[in-house]
XYZ file of C-alpha atoms in Angstrom:
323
model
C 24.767 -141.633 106.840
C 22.096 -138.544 106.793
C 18.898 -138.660 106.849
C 17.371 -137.243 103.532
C 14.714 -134.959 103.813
C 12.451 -133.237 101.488
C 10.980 -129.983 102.422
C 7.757 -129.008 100.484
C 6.403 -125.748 100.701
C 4.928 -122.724 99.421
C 1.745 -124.238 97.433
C -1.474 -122.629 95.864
C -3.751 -121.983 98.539
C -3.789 -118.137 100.588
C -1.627 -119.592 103.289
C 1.635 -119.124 100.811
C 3.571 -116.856 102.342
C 2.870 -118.754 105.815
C 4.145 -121.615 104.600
C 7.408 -120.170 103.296
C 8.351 -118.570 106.611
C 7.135 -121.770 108.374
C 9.376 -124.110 106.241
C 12.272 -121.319 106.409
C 12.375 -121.879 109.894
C 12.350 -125.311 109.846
C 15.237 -125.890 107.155
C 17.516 -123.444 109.668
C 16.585 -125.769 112.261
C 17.965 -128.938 110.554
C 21.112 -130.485 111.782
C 23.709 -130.368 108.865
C 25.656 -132.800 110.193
C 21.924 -135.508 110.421
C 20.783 -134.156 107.596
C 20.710 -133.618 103.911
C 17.786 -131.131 103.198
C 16.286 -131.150 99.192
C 13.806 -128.121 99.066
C 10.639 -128.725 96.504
C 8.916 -124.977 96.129
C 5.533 -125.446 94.522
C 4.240 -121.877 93.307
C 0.964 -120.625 93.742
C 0.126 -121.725 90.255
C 0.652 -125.137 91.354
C 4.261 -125.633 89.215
C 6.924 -127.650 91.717
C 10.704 -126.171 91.403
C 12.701 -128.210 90.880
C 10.083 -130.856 89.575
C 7.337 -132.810 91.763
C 7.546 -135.234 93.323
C 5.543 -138.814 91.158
C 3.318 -140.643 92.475
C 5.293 -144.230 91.980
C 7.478 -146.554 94.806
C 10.873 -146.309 94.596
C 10.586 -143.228 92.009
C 12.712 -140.714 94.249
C 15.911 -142.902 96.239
C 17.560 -139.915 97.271
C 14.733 -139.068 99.829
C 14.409 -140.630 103.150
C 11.731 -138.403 104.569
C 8.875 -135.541 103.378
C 8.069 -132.589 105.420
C 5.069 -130.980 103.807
C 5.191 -127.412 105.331
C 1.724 -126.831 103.412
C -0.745 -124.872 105.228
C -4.034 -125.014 103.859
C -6.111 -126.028 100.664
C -3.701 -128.869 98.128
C -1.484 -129.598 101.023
C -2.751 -130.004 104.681
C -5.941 -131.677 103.074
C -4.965 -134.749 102.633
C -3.920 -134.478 98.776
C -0.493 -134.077 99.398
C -0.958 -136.676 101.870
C -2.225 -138.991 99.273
C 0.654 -138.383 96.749
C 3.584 -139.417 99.166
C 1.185 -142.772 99.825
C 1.158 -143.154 96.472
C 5.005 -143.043 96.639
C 5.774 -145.047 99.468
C 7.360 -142.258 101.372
C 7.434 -141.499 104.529
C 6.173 -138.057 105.829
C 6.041 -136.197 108.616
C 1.899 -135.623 110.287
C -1.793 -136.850 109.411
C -2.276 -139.667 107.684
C -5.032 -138.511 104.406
C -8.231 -138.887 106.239
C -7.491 -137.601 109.497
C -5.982 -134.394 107.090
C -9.484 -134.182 104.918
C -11.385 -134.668 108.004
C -9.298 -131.658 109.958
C -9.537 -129.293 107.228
C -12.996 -129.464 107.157
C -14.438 -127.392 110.075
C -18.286 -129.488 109.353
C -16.542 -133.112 109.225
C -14.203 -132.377 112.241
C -17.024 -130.911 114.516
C -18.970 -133.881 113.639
C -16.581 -136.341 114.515
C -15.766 -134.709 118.084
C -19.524 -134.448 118.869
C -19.835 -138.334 117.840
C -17.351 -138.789 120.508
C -18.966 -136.662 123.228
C -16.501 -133.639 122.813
C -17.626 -129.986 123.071
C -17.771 -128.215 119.803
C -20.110 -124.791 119.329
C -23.311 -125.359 117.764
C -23.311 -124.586 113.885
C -25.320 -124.561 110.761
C -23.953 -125.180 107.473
C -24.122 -123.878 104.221
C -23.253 -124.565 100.372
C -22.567 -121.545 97.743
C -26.008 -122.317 96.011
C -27.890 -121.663 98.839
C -26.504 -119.019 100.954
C -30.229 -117.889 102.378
C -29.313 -116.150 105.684
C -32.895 -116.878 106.687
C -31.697 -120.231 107.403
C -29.284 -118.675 110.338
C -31.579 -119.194 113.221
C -28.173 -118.342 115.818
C -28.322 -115.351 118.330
C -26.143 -112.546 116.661
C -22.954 -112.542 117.019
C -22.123 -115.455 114.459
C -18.845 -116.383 112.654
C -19.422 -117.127 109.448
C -16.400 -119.832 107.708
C -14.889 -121.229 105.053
C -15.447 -125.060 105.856
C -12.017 -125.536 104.488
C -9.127 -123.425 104.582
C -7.373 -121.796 107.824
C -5.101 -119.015 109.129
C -8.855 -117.504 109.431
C -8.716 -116.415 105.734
C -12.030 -115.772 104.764
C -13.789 -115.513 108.349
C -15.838 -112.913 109.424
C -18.004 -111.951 112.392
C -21.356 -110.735 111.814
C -23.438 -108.438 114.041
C -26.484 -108.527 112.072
C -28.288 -109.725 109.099
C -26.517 -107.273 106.574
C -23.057 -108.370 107.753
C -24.230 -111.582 107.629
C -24.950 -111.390 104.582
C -21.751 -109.683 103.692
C -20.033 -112.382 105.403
C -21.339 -115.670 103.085
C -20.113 -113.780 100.154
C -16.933 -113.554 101.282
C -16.940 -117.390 102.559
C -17.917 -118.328 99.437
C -15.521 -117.011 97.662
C -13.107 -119.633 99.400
C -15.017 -123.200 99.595
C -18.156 -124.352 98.587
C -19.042 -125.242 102.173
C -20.010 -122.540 104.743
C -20.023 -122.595 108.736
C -21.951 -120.832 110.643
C -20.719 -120.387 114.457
C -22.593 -119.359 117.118
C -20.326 -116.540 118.483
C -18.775 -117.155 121.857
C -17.780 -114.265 124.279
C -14.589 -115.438 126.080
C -11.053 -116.156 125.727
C -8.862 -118.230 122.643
C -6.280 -120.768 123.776
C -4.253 -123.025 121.963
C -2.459 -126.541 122.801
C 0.240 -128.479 120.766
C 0.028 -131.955 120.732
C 2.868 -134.696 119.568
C 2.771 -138.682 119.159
C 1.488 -141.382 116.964
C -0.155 -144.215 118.963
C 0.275 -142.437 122.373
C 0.444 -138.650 121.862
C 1.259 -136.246 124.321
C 0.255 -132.253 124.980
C 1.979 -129.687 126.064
C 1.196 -126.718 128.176
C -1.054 -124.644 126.257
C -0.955 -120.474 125.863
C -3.738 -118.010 125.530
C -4.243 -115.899 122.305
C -4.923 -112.291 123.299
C -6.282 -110.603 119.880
C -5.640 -106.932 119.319
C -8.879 -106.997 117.289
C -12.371 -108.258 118.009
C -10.719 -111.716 117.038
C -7.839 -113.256 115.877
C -7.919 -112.973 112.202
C -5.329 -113.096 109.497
C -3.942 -109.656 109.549
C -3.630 -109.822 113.707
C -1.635 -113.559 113.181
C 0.890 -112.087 110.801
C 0.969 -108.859 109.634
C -0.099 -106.094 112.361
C 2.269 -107.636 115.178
C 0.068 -106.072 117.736
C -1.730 -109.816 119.292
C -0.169 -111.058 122.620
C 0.425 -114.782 123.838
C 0.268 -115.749 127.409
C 2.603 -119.134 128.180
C 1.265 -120.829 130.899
C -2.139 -119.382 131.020
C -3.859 -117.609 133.539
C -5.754 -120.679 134.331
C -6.392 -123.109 137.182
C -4.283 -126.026 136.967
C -7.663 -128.098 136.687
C -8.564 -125.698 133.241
C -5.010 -126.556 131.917
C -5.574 -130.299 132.528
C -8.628 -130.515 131.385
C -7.946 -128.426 128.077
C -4.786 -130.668 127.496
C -7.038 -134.104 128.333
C -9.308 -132.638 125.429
C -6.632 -131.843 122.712
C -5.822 -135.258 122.996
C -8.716 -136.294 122.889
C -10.109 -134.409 119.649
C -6.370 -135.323 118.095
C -7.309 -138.880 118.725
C -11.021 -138.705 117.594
C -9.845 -137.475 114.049
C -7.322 -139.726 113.378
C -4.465 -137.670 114.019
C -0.822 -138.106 113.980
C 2.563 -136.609 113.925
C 1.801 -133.501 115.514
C -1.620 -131.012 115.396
C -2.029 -127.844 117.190
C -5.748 -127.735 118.944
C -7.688 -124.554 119.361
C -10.032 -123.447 122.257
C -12.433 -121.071 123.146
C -13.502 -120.587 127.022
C -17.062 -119.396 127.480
C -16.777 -116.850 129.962
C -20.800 -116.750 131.200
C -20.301 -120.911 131.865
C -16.669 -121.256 131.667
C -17.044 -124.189 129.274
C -14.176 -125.029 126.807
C -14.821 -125.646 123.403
C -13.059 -127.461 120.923
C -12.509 -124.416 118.210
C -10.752 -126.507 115.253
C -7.409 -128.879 115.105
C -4.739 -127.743 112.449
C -2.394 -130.780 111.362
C 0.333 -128.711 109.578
C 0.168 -125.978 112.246
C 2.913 -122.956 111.916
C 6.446 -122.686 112.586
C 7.104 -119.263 111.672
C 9.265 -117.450 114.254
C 5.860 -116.172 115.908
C 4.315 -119.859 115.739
C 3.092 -121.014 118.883
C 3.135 -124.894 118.147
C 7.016 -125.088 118.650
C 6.671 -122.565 121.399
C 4.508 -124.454 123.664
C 6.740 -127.667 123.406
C 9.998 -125.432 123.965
C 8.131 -124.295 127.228
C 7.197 -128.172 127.532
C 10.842 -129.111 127.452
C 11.417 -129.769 124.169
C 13.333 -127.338 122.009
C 12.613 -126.374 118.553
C 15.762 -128.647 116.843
C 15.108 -131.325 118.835
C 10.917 -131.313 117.799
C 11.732 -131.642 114.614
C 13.775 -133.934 115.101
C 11.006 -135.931 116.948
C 8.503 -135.069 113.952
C 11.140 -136.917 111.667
C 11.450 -140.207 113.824
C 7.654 -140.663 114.269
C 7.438 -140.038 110.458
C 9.891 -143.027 109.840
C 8.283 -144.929 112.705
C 4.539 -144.782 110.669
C 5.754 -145.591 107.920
C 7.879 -148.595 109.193
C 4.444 -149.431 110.917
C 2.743 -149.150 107.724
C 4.971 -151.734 105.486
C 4.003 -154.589 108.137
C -0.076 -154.135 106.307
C -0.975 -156.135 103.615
C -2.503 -154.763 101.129
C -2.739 -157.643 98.471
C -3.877 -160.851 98.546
């Protein structure tokens, strides 16, 4: 007997066209002889072809298992998350809070700091109240969208003017603005994989062709280089890998999340940059690259992201939630 799955992708937020090469690549890489694959395309104005999925148990028999390819806003923030709860299906990554509290760059640094992990120092903003007098950070900054990703809607700012610049433009994409103090130094990444006991791989370094690695360096100028292993002592690697886990852990996390890191090269300090719980699988996606280094090969991860799906949710149907 297969194993019914049902891809969603494409959805409203700016990550679209990410999120149809990520879930093109993961359709190829499903076993047609394991699986039957039903494909659920929601456009950017939010309309689901062929219909959406409802929000009632036992509504949709033919599906087994949900893989919500949805990067971004109205899919990796937990309301797609809460939908296939509502549903009773299984699904494959964060539960909803540990997806609301990733997406949100303020909520996830506060949780890691609660637990004693390194995040940069920030100061947050809302969209009625962008004064930049409130900025008292050391130029350079990066100024955020508290809840989006694939760096949409970042900028760096050298000064006040392009500061200023920069929470109009954040504001045009949340509500909610962070303000990083900017760190000279390098950008790594690690993947990490498990429910109760998750695991990392070996993680890569991001080498930016521009002053950082922004939307149009990730997938459109082709110019950005990855380095798998890093150039690292084996201590750094550890330690970076000990940390993933940890911040994966802290949030709530599980399924799979891809962790992101910035070395300070004055102190040589990692920091935990942000965690991303529906990371990419597009053919230049390093979240399935660092696990193929790590021994497991792209077919066979999703096939792992499948079974701890179906083990959560077999976990989940031994709770109570009546009297």
């Amino acid at each position: 007997m297969k194993t019914r799955v049902a891809v969603i992708y494409g959805g409203r937020s700016g990550e679209h066209e990410i999120s149809l090469r990520s879930a093109e690549s993961i359709i190829a890489a499903l076993n047609p002889d394991r699986y039957e694959v039903r494909k659920f395309v929601i456009g950017q104005d939010g309309r689901w072809s062929p219909g959406p999925i409802l929000p009632e148990p036992g509504a949709h028999p033919d599906i087994d298992v949900v893989f919500p390819v949805l990067h971004g806003t109205f899919g990796e923030d937990g309301t797609m998350q809460g939908l296939l709860e509502l549903a009773e299906l299984p699904y494959v990554g964060a539960n909803v809070l540990a997806s609301a509290l990733s997406m949100d760059k303020d909520a996830m640094k506060r949780i890691c700091r609660d637990a004693g992990l390194p995040v940069v120092e920030c100061i947050v903003l809302h969209r009625d109240d962008l004064s930049a007098d409130r900025i008292d950070l050391p130029f350079p900054v990066f100024v955020k969208p508290a809840n989006l990703g694939s760096s949409v809607g970042i900028s760096k700012a050298h000064n006040r003017a392009e500061l200023e610049a920069a929470l109009k433009t954040a504001a045009e994409f949340d509500h909610k603005i962070v303000v990083e103090r900017g760190i000279a130094g390098r950008e790594f990444e690690c993947s990490v994989l498990g429910n109760e006991h998750p695991a990392a791989a070996t993680p890569c370094e991001i080498l930016p062709s521009r002053e950082f690695y922004d939307y149009e360096d990730k997938y459109e100028l082709n110019l950005a280089k990855t380095v798998l292993p890093p150039d690292l002592p084996q201590s750094e690697i550890d330690e970076m890998r000990r940390l993933a886990v940890a911040c994966y852990q802290a949030v709530g996390c599980e399924g799979m999340g891809r962790v992101d890191f910035l070395r300070e090269t004055s102190t040589g300090r990692f920091y935990i940059n942000e965690i991303n719980t529906i990371p990419g699988f597009t053919s230049i996606s390093m979240y399935p690259k660092m696990w193929a280094y790590s021994g497991i090969p792209f077919a066979d991860l999703i096939d792992r992201l499948i079974e701890l799906a179906l083990e959560r949710h077999a976990r989940r149907k031994a709770t109570r939630f009546t009297r």
